[in-house]
């Protein structure tokens, strides 16, 4: 939307909540894609989608790991999801305060539930709060990096361009957040994972801020330190290329209608179309995946060997991407037997006998 300087921006469109299932690298298929109505909240809508999936027969007795971005790193999402025993959430946190679960005995009364306060940043956080009696600034809150980690792990990955990156992981067990807007967090500790990426050749940190992940759930101990980042959260990025694909190729932005019910039905069509492409990707031949035009790349992305390490995760790529599958789908569908889809032949009737007069049509 074009914005005018000095005016508030006006956003036109629908807010969508997408719950995707990650099958393989570069494949993230929406299992539930719904519109968030004007009187609903996106976090509450996402909780409803996730609860329906966890309580379904397909997930009965299975451990479900859900990865979410920083928009869901609030008590409104973490607290209600804690009730599901077979659900573990790996949620990215923004820079905020966290507390250790060590009870404090220096309160002058009952032991405090929350322990030492830490801030999610590399340096100690300064505060603007002044003591009303002395007028002095409150002392800086210590950085989470000053706390001794319960477990650390490092490993290397190699990008497609040959750059070697060192991933440093540190784990802080049983950290806590404050309750927010009626959502109790006093009995819901989580494991905090800090992710740092360093260029091995130069030794410099690649990003200005680390990645802070909260591993929440009753079965959080079953998720290892490396799995929390490499297998689960890093795979969450695949939802971003999928969002671009549905906008460009499945008319998600061009389906302009004033009737919201028609748009809701189109969201179901989008889910069915992507599921069809997923099933098609495992049956495509090398000949069908070849580029159709001269200006297309000579070597499609699907010819990457299974031993190549992808850029984001260490999982091998075993099927073509959804974009290459869509290009090859036409030639694949034309190989089907068309007899079940063609209209059936019908015998013509005998017609009227010669000399038969039809009564005039009443006006």
CSV table of C-alpha atoms in Angstrom, one decimal:
chain,number,residue,atom,x,y,z
A,1,UNK,CA,0.0,0.0,0.0
A,2,UNK,CA,1.2,3.5,-0.8
A,3,UNK,CA,1.5,5.6,2.3
A,4,UNK,CA,1.3,9.4,2.5
A,5,UNK,CA,3.8,11.2,4.7
A,6,UNK,CA,2.2,12.4,7.9
A,7,UNK,CA,-0.8,10.1,7.7
A,8,UNK,CA,-1.4,6.8,9.3
A,9,UNK,CA,-0.9,3.8,6.9
A,10,UNK,CA,-4.1,2.1,5.9
A,11,UNK,CA,-3.8,-1.7,5.4
A,12,UNK,CA,-6.2,-3.4,3.1
A,13,UNK,CA,-6.7,-7.1,3.1
A,14,UNK,CA,-7.1,-10.1,5.4
A,15,UNK,CA,-4.8,-11.4,8.1
A,16,UNK,CA,-4.2,-15.1,7.8
A,17,UNK,CA,-3.1,-17.7,10.3
A,18,UNK,CA,-1.2,-20.6,8.7
A,19,UNK,CA,-0.3,-23.9,10.5
A,20,UNK,CA,2.2,-25.8,8.3
A,21,UNK,CA,3.7,-29.3,8.5
A,22,UNK,CA,7.3,-29.6,7.6
A,23,UNK,CA,7.9,-32.8,5.6
A,24,UNK,CA,11.4,-32.4,4.2
A,25,UNK,CA,13.8,-29.4,3.6
A,26,UNK,CA,12.1,-26.8,1.4
A,27,UNK,CA,8.7,-28.4,1.9
A,28,UNK,CA,6.2,-26.8,4.3
A,29,UNK,CA,2.6,-27.5,3.5
A,30,UNK,CA,-0.3,-25.8,5.2
A,31,UNK,CA,-2.6,-28.2,7.0
A,32,UNK,CA,-4.8,-25.3,8.3
A,33,UNK,CA,-5.0,-21.9,6.6
A,34,UNK,CA,-7.7,-19.7,8.0
A,35,UNK,CA,-8.7,-16.0,8.0
A,36,UNK,CA,-8.4,-14.0,11.2
A,37,UNK,CA,-11.6,-12.0,11.6
A,38,UNK,CA,-11.6,-8.4,12.7
A,39,UNK,CA,-12.8,-9.3,16.2
A,40,UNK,CA,-10.3,-12.2,16.7
A,41,UNK,CA,-6.7,-12.2,17.8
A,42,UNK,CA,-4.1,-14.0,15.8
A,43,UNK,CA,-2.5,-15.8,18.8
A,44,UNK,CA,-5.8,-17.1,19.9
A,45,UNK,CA,-6.6,-18.3,16.4
A,46,UNK,CA,-3.2,-20.0,16.2
A,47,UNK,CA,-3.8,-21.8,19.5
A,48,UNK,CA,-7.1,-23.1,18.2
A,49,UNK,CA,-5.5,-24.5,15.1
A,50,UNK,CA,-2.7,-26.2,17.1
A,51,UNK,CA,-5.1,-27.7,19.6
A,52,UNK,CA,-7.2,-29.2,16.8
A,53,UNK,CA,-4.2,-30.8,15.3
A,54,UNK,CA,-2.8,-32.2,18.6
A,55,UNK,CA,-6.2,-33.6,19.6
A,56,UNK,CA,-6.8,-35.3,16.2
A,57,UNK,CA,-6.5,-39.0,15.7
A,58,UNK,CA,-3.4,-38.6,13.5
A,59,UNK,CA,-1.4,-37.2,16.5
A,60,UNK,CA,-2.7,-39.4,19.2
A,61,UNK,CA,0.1,-40.7,21.4
A,62,UNK,CA,2.8,-39.0,19.2
A,63,UNK,CA,5.2,-36.2,20.2
A,64,UNK,CA,4.3,-33.0,18.2
A,65,UNK,CA,7.0,-30.3,18.0
A,66,UNK,CA,5.8,-26.9,16.9
A,67,UNK,CA,8.2,-24.1,15.9
A,68,UNK,CA,6.9,-20.5,16.1
A,69,UNK,CA,8.4,-17.1,15.4
A,70,UNK,CA,8.8,-14.3,17.9
A,71,UNK,CA,5.2,-13.1,17.4
A,72,UNK,CA,4.1,-16.1,19.6
A,73,UNK,CA,6.7,-15.6,22.3
A,74,UNK,CA,4.1,-14.4,24.8
A,75,UNK,CA,2.3,-16.0,27.8
A,76,UNK,CA,-0.9,-15.9,25.8
A,77,UNK,CA,0.5,-18.6,23.6
A,78,UNK,CA,2.9,-20.5,25.9
A,79,UNK,CA,0.6,-20.9,28.9
A,80,UNK,CA,-2.5,-22.5,27.3
A,81,UNK,CA,-0.3,-24.9,25.2
A,82,UNK,CA,1.4,-26.2,28.3
A,83,UNK,CA,-1.7,-28.3,29.1
A,84,UNK,CA,-1.1,-30.7,26.2
A,85,UNK,CA,1.2,-33.5,27.3
A,86,UNK,CA,2.3,-34.5,23.8
A,87,UNK,CA,3.1,-31.0,22.5
A,88,UNK,CA,6.5,-29.2,22.7
A,89,UNK,CA,6.8,-25.6,21.4
A,90,UNK,CA,10.1,-24.1,20.2
A,91,UNK,CA,9.4,-20.4,20.2
A,92,UNK,CA,11.8,-17.6,19.4
A,93,UNK,CA,12.0,-14.8,22.0
A,94,UNK,CA,12.6,-11.2,21.5
A,95,UNK,CA,14.8,-9.2,23.8
A,96,UNK,CA,13.1,-9.4,27.2
A,97,UNK,CA,13.7,-10.3,30.8
A,98,UNK,CA,13.8,-13.9,32.0
A,99,UNK,CA,14.2,-15.3,35.5
A,100,UNK,CA,15.8,-18.3,36.9
A,101,UNK,CA,13.7,-20.8,38.8
A,102,UNK,CA,15.8,-20.8,41.9
A,103,UNK,CA,13.5,-19.6,44.8
A,104,UNK,CA,14.7,-16.6,46.7
A,105,UNK,CA,14.8,-16.8,50.5
A,106,UNK,CA,15.8,-13.2,51.2
A,107,UNK,CA,12.3,-11.7,50.7
A,108,UNK,CA,11.6,-11.3,54.5
A,109,UNK,CA,8.6,-13.7,54.1
A,110,UNK,CA,7.6,-16.6,51.9
A,111,UNK,CA,10.2,-17.7,49.4
A,112,UNK,CA,10.1,-15.9,46.1
A,113,UNK,CA,9.0,-18.0,43.1
A,114,UNK,CA,11.3,-16.1,40.6
A,115,UNK,CA,15.0,-16.0,41.1
A,116,UNK,CA,17.7,-13.8,39.5
A,117,UNK,CA,16.6,-11.5,36.6
A,118,UNK,CA,18.5,-11.7,33.3
A,119,UNK,CA,18.1,-9.8,30.1
A,120,UNK,CA,18.3,-11.4,26.6
A,121,UNK,CA,21.2,-9.4,25.2
A,122,UNK,CA,25.0,-9.6,25.1
A,123,UNK,CA,25.6,-6.6,27.4
A,124,UNK,CA,24.0,-5.6,30.7
A,125,UNK,CA,20.7,-3.8,30.1
A,126,UNK,CA,20.5,-0.2,31.4
A,127,UNK,CA,17.2,1.1,32.8
A,128,UNK,CA,15.5,4.5,32.9
A,129,UNK,CA,13.8,3.8,36.2
A,130,UNK,CA,14.9,6.1,39.0
A,131,UNK,CA,14.6,5.4,42.7
A,132,UNK,CA,12.0,7.9,44.0
A,133,UNK,CA,14.0,8.5,47.2
A,134,UNK,CA,17.5,8.8,45.9
A,135,UNK,CA,16.8,9.8,42.3
A,136,UNK,CA,19.5,7.4,41.1
A,137,UNK,CA,19.1,5.0,38.2
A,138,UNK,CA,18.4,1.4,39.0
A,139,UNK,CA,21.3,-0.9,38.6
A,140,UNK,CA,21.8,-2.6,35.2
A,141,UNK,CA,20.2,-6.0,34.7
A,142,UNK,CA,22.8,-8.7,34.0
A,143,UNK,CA,23.0,-10.2,30.6
A,144,UNK,CA,22.0,-13.8,30.1
A,145,UNK,CA,25.5,-14.4,28.8
A,146,UNK,CA,26.9,-13.8,32.3
A,147,UNK,CA,25.1,-16.9,33.6
A,148,UNK,CA,26.9,-20.2,33.4
A,149,UNK,CA,25.2,-22.5,30.9
A,150,UNK,CA,24.0,-25.9,31.9
A,151,UNK,CA,25.1,-27.4,28.6
A,152,UNK,CA,27.0,-26.2,25.5
A,153,UNK,CA,27.5,-27.7,22.1
A,154,UNK,CA,29.2,-26.6,18.8
A,155,UNK,CA,29.3,-28.0,15.3
A,156,UNK,CA,30.1,-26.8,11.8
A,157,UNK,CA,28.0,-26.5,8.6
A,158,UNK,CA,29.1,-25.7,5.1
A,159,UNK,CA,27.0,-23.6,2.8
A,160,UNK,CA,26.7,-24.2,-0.9
A,161,UNK,CA,29.3,-21.6,-1.7
A,162,UNK,CA,31.8,-23.4,0.5
A,163,UNK,CA,31.7,-21.1,3.6
A,164,UNK,CA,32.2,-22.8,6.9
A,165,UNK,CA,30.1,-21.6,9.7
A,166,UNK,CA,30.4,-22.6,13.4
A,167,UNK,CA,27.2,-22.9,15.3
A,168,UNK,CA,27.5,-22.5,19.1
A,169,UNK,CA,24.6,-23.6,21.2
A,170,UNK,CA,24.1,-23.1,25.0
A,171,UNK,CA,21.3,-24.3,27.2
A,172,UNK,CA,19.8,-22.8,30.3
A,173,UNK,CA,17.4,-25.2,32.0
A,174,UNK,CA,14.2,-24.1,33.7
A,175,UNK,CA,14.0,-20.4,33.0
A,176,UNK,CA,10.8,-18.5,33.6
A,177,UNK,CA,8.7,-15.6,32.3
A,178,UNK,CA,6.3,-13.3,34.1
A,179,UNK,CA,2.5,-13.8,33.9
A,180,UNK,CA,0.7,-11.6,31.4
A,181,UNK,CA,-2.9,-10.6,31.1
A,182,UNK,CA,-4.3,-13.4,33.3
A,183,UNK,CA,-2.0,-16.1,31.8
A,184,UNK,CA,-0.2,-17.8,34.7
A,185,UNK,CA,3.5,-18.6,34.0
A,186,UNK,CA,4.6,-19.3,37.6
A,187,UNK,CA,4.5,-23.1,37.2
A,188,UNK,CA,5.6,-23.2,33.5
A,189,UNK,CA,9.4,-23.2,33.3
A,190,UNK,CA,11.1,-23.6,29.9
A,191,UNK,CA,14.6,-24.3,28.6
A,192,UNK,CA,16.4,-21.4,27.0
A,193,UNK,CA,18.6,-22.1,24.0
A,194,UNK,CA,21.0,-19.4,22.7
A,195,UNK,CA,22.3,-19.8,19.2
A,196,UNK,CA,25.4,-18.0,17.9
A,197,UNK,CA,26.9,-18.2,14.4
A,198,UNK,CA,30.6,-17.5,13.7
A,199,UNK,CA,32.5,-17.4,10.5
A,200,UNK,CA,35.3,-20.0,10.9
A,201,UNK,CA,37.7,-18.2,8.5
A,202,UNK,CA,37.5,-14.8,10.1
A,203,UNK,CA,36.4,-15.7,13.6
A,204,UNK,CA,33.8,-12.9,13.6
A,205,UNK,CA,30.2,-13.2,14.8
A,206,UNK,CA,27.9,-13.2,11.7
A,207,UNK,CA,24.8,-11.6,13.3
A,208,UNK,CA,24.5,-8.7,15.7
A,209,UNK,CA,22.0,-10.5,17.9
A,210,UNK,CA,21.9,-14.2,19.0
A,211,UNK,CA,18.8,-16.3,18.5
A,212,UNK,CA,17.0,-17.0,21.7
A,213,UNK,CA,14.7,-20.1,21.7
A,214,UNK,CA,12.3,-21.2,24.4
A,215,UNK,CA,11.6,-24.9,24.5
A,216,UNK,CA,8.3,-25.2,26.3
A,217,UNK,CA,6.2,-28.3,27.2
A,218,UNK,CA,5.9,-31.2,29.6
A,219,UNK,CA,8.2,-33.3,27.4
A,220,UNK,CA,10.8,-30.7,26.6
A,221,UNK,CA,13.5,-32.9,28.0
A,222,UNK,CA,13.1,-35.3,25.1
A,223,UNK,CA,14.3,-32.6,22.6
A,224,UNK,CA,18.1,-32.4,22.5
A,225,UNK,CA,20.0,-29.2,22.3
A,226,UNK,CA,21.0,-29.6,18.7
A,227,UNK,CA,17.5,-30.9,17.6
A,228,UNK,CA,15.8,-27.8,19.0
A,229,UNK,CA,17.7,-25.5,16.6
A,230,UNK,CA,18.9,-27.6,13.6
A,231,UNK,CA,16.0,-30.0,13.2
A,232,UNK,CA,13.0,-27.9,14.4
A,233,UNK,CA,13.5,-24.2,14.4
A,234,UNK,CA,15.8,-23.9,11.4
A,235,UNK,CA,13.2,-25.9,9.4
A,236,UNK,CA,10.6,-23.3,10.3
A,237,UNK,CA,12.1,-21.0,7.7
A,238,UNK,CA,10.6,-23.1,4.9
A,239,UNK,CA,7.3,-21.5,5.6
A,240,UNK,CA,8.6,-18.2,4.2
A,241,UNK,CA,9.3,-19.5,0.6
A,242,UNK,CA,6.0,-21.3,0.8
A,243,UNK,CA,4.1,-18.1,1.6
A,244,UNK,CA,5.8,-16.5,-1.4
A,245,UNK,CA,4.8,-19.4,-3.6
A,246,UNK,CA,1.1,-19.3,-2.7
A,247,UNK,CA,1.0,-15.5,-3.4
A,248,UNK,CA,2.7,-15.8,-6.7
A,249,UNK,CA,1.4,-19.1,-8.1
A,250,UNK,CA,-1.9,-19.9,-6.2
A,251,UNK,CA,-3.5,-16.4,-6.5
A,252,UNK,CA,-3.6,-15.7,-2.8
A,253,UNK,CA,-3.1,-12.0,-3.3
A,254,UNK,CA,-4.9,-11.7,-6.6
A,255,UNK,CA,-8.1,-13.5,-5.5
A,256,UNK,CA,-9.9,-10.2,-4.8
A,257,UNK,CA,-13.5,-10.7,-3.6
A,258,UNK,CA,-15.8,-8.6,-1.4
A,259,UNK,CA,-17.4,-11.8,-0.1
A,260,UNK,CA,-15.3,-13.2,2.8
A,261,UNK,CA,-16.9,-16.7,2.5
A,262,UNK,CA,-15.6,-17.1,-1.0
A,263,UNK,CA,-12.1,-16.2,0.2
A,264,UNK,CA,-12.4,-18.8,3.0
A,265,UNK,CA,-13.3,-21.5,0.4
A,266,UNK,CA,-10.3,-20.5,-1.7
A,267,UNK,CA,-8.0,-21.0,1.3
A,268,UNK,CA,-9.2,-24.6,1.3
A,269,UNK,CA,-8.4,-24.9,-2.4
A,270,UNK,CA,-4.8,-23.6,-1.7
A,271,UNK,CA,-4.3,-26.4,0.9
A,272,UNK,CA,-5.6,-29.1,-1.4
A,273,UNK,CA,-3.4,-27.8,-4.3
A,274,UNK,CA,-0.2,-27.9,-2.2
A,275,UNK,CA,-1.0,-31.4,-1.0
A,276,UNK,CA,-1.5,-32.5,-4.6
A,277,UNK,CA,1.9,-31.0,-5.5
A,278,UNK,CA,3.5,-32.8,-2.6
A,279,UNK,CA,2.1,-36.2,-3.8
A,280,UNK,CA,3.2,-35.4,-7.3
A,281,UNK,CA,6.8,-34.6,-6.4
A,282,UNK,CA,7.6,-38.2,-5.5
A,283,UNK,CA,6.4,-39.5,-8.9
A,284,UNK,CA,8.2,-37.1,-11.3
A,285,UNK,CA,10.8,-38.4,-13.7
A,286,UNK,CA,14.1,-36.7,-14.7
A,287,UNK,CA,12.8,-36.0,-18.2
A,288,UNK,CA,9.7,-34.2,-16.8
A,289,UNK,CA,11.9,-32.0,-14.6
A,290,UNK,CA,14.1,-30.7,-17.5
A,291,UNK,CA,13.6,-27.0,-18.3
A,292,UNK,CA,11.2,-26.2,-21.1
A,293,UNK,CA,12.7,-23.0,-22.3
A,294,UNK,CA,16.3,-22.1,-23.2
A,295,UNK,CA,16.5,-19.2,-20.7
A,296,UNK,CA,15.7,-21.6,-17.8
A,297,UNK,CA,18.6,-22.8,-15.8
A,298,UNK,CA,20.3,-25.7,-17.5
A,299,UNK,CA,20.6,-27.7,-14.3
A,300,UNK,CA,17.4,-27.7,-12.1
A,301,UNK,CA,17.7,-27.5,-8.4
A,302,UNK,CA,16.4,-31.0,-8.1
A,303,UNK,CA,19.7,-32.6,-9.4
A,304,UNK,CA,21.5,-31.8,-6.0
A,305,UNK,CA,23.0,-35.0,-4.7
A,306,UNK,CA,21.7,-36.3,-1.4
A,307,UNK,CA,25.2,-35.8,0.1
A,308,UNK,CA,25.0,-32.0,-0.4
A,309,UNK,CA,24.5,-30.1,2.8
A,310,UNK,CA,21.7,-27.5,2.4
A,311,UNK,CA,22.2,-24.0,3.6
A,312,UNK,CA,19.9,-24.0,6.6
A,313,UNK,CA,19.8,-27.6,7.9
A,314,UNK,CA,21.9,-30.7,7.6
A,315,UNK,CA,19.0,-32.7,6.3
A,316,UNK,CA,19.4,-34.1,2.7
A,317,UNK,CA,17.2,-32.9,-0.1
A,318,UNK,CA,15.4,-36.0,-1.5
A,319,UNK,CA,12.6,-34.5,-3.7
A,320,UNK,CA,12.3,-31.5,-6.1
A,321,UNK,CA,11.1,-28.2,-4.7
A,322,UNK,CA,7.4,-27.1,-4.9
A,323,UNK,CA,8.2,-24.6,-7.7
A,324,UNK,CA,9.9,-27.2,-9.9
A,325,UNK,CA,7.1,-29.6,-9.2
A,326,UNK,CA,4.5,-27.1,-10.4
A,327,UNK,CA,6.4,-26.6,-13.6
A,328,UNK,CA,6.6,-30.3,-14.3
A,329,UNK,CA,3.0,-31.1,-13.2
A,330,UNK,CA,1.4,-30.4,-16.6
A,331,UNK,CA,3.6,-33.0,-18.5
A,332,UNK,CA,3.1,-35.5,-15.6
A,333,UNK,CA,-0.7,-35.1,-15.6
A,334,UNK,CA,-0.9,-35.6,-19.4
A,335,UNK,CA,0.5,-39.1,-18.9
A,336,UNK,CA,-2.7,-40.1,-17.1
A,337,UNK,CA,-5.4,-42.2,-18.9
A,338,UNK,CA,-8.0,-39.6,-19.9
A,339,UNK,CA,-10.9,-42.0,-20.3
A,340,UNK,CA,-12.3,-41.6,-16.8
A,341,UNK,CA,-12.2,-37.8,-17.2
A,342,UNK,CA,-13.7,-37.5,-20.7
A,343,UNK,CA,-17.5,-37.0,-21.1
A,344,UNK,CA,-19.4,-40.2,-21.8
A,345,UNK,CA,-20.9,-40.7,-25.2
A,346,UNK,CA,-24.7,-40.7,-25.3
A,347,UNK,CA,-27.1,-42.2,-27.9
A,348,UNK,CA,-29.3,-39.7,-29.7
A,349,UNK,CA,-33.0,-40.0,-29.2
A,350,UNK,CA,-35.5,-40.9,-32.0
A,351,UNK,CA,-36.9,-37.4,-32.3
A,352,UNK,CA,-40.4,-36.3,-33.1
A,353,UNK,CA,-42.4,-38.1,-35.8
A,354,UNK,CA,-43.1,-36.2,-39.0
A,355,UNK,CA,-46.3,-34.1,-38.8
A,356,UNK,CA,-46.3,-33.9,-35.0
A,357,UNK,CA,-47.5,-30.5,-33.9
A,358,UNK,CA,-46.4,-29.1,-30.6
A,359,UNK,CA,-48.9,-27.0,-28.5
A,360,UNK,CA,-48.1,-23.3,-28.5
A,361,UNK,CA,-46.1,-22.0,-25.5
A,362,UNK,CA,-48.4,-20.2,-23.0
A,363,UNK,CA,-47.7,-16.5,-22.5
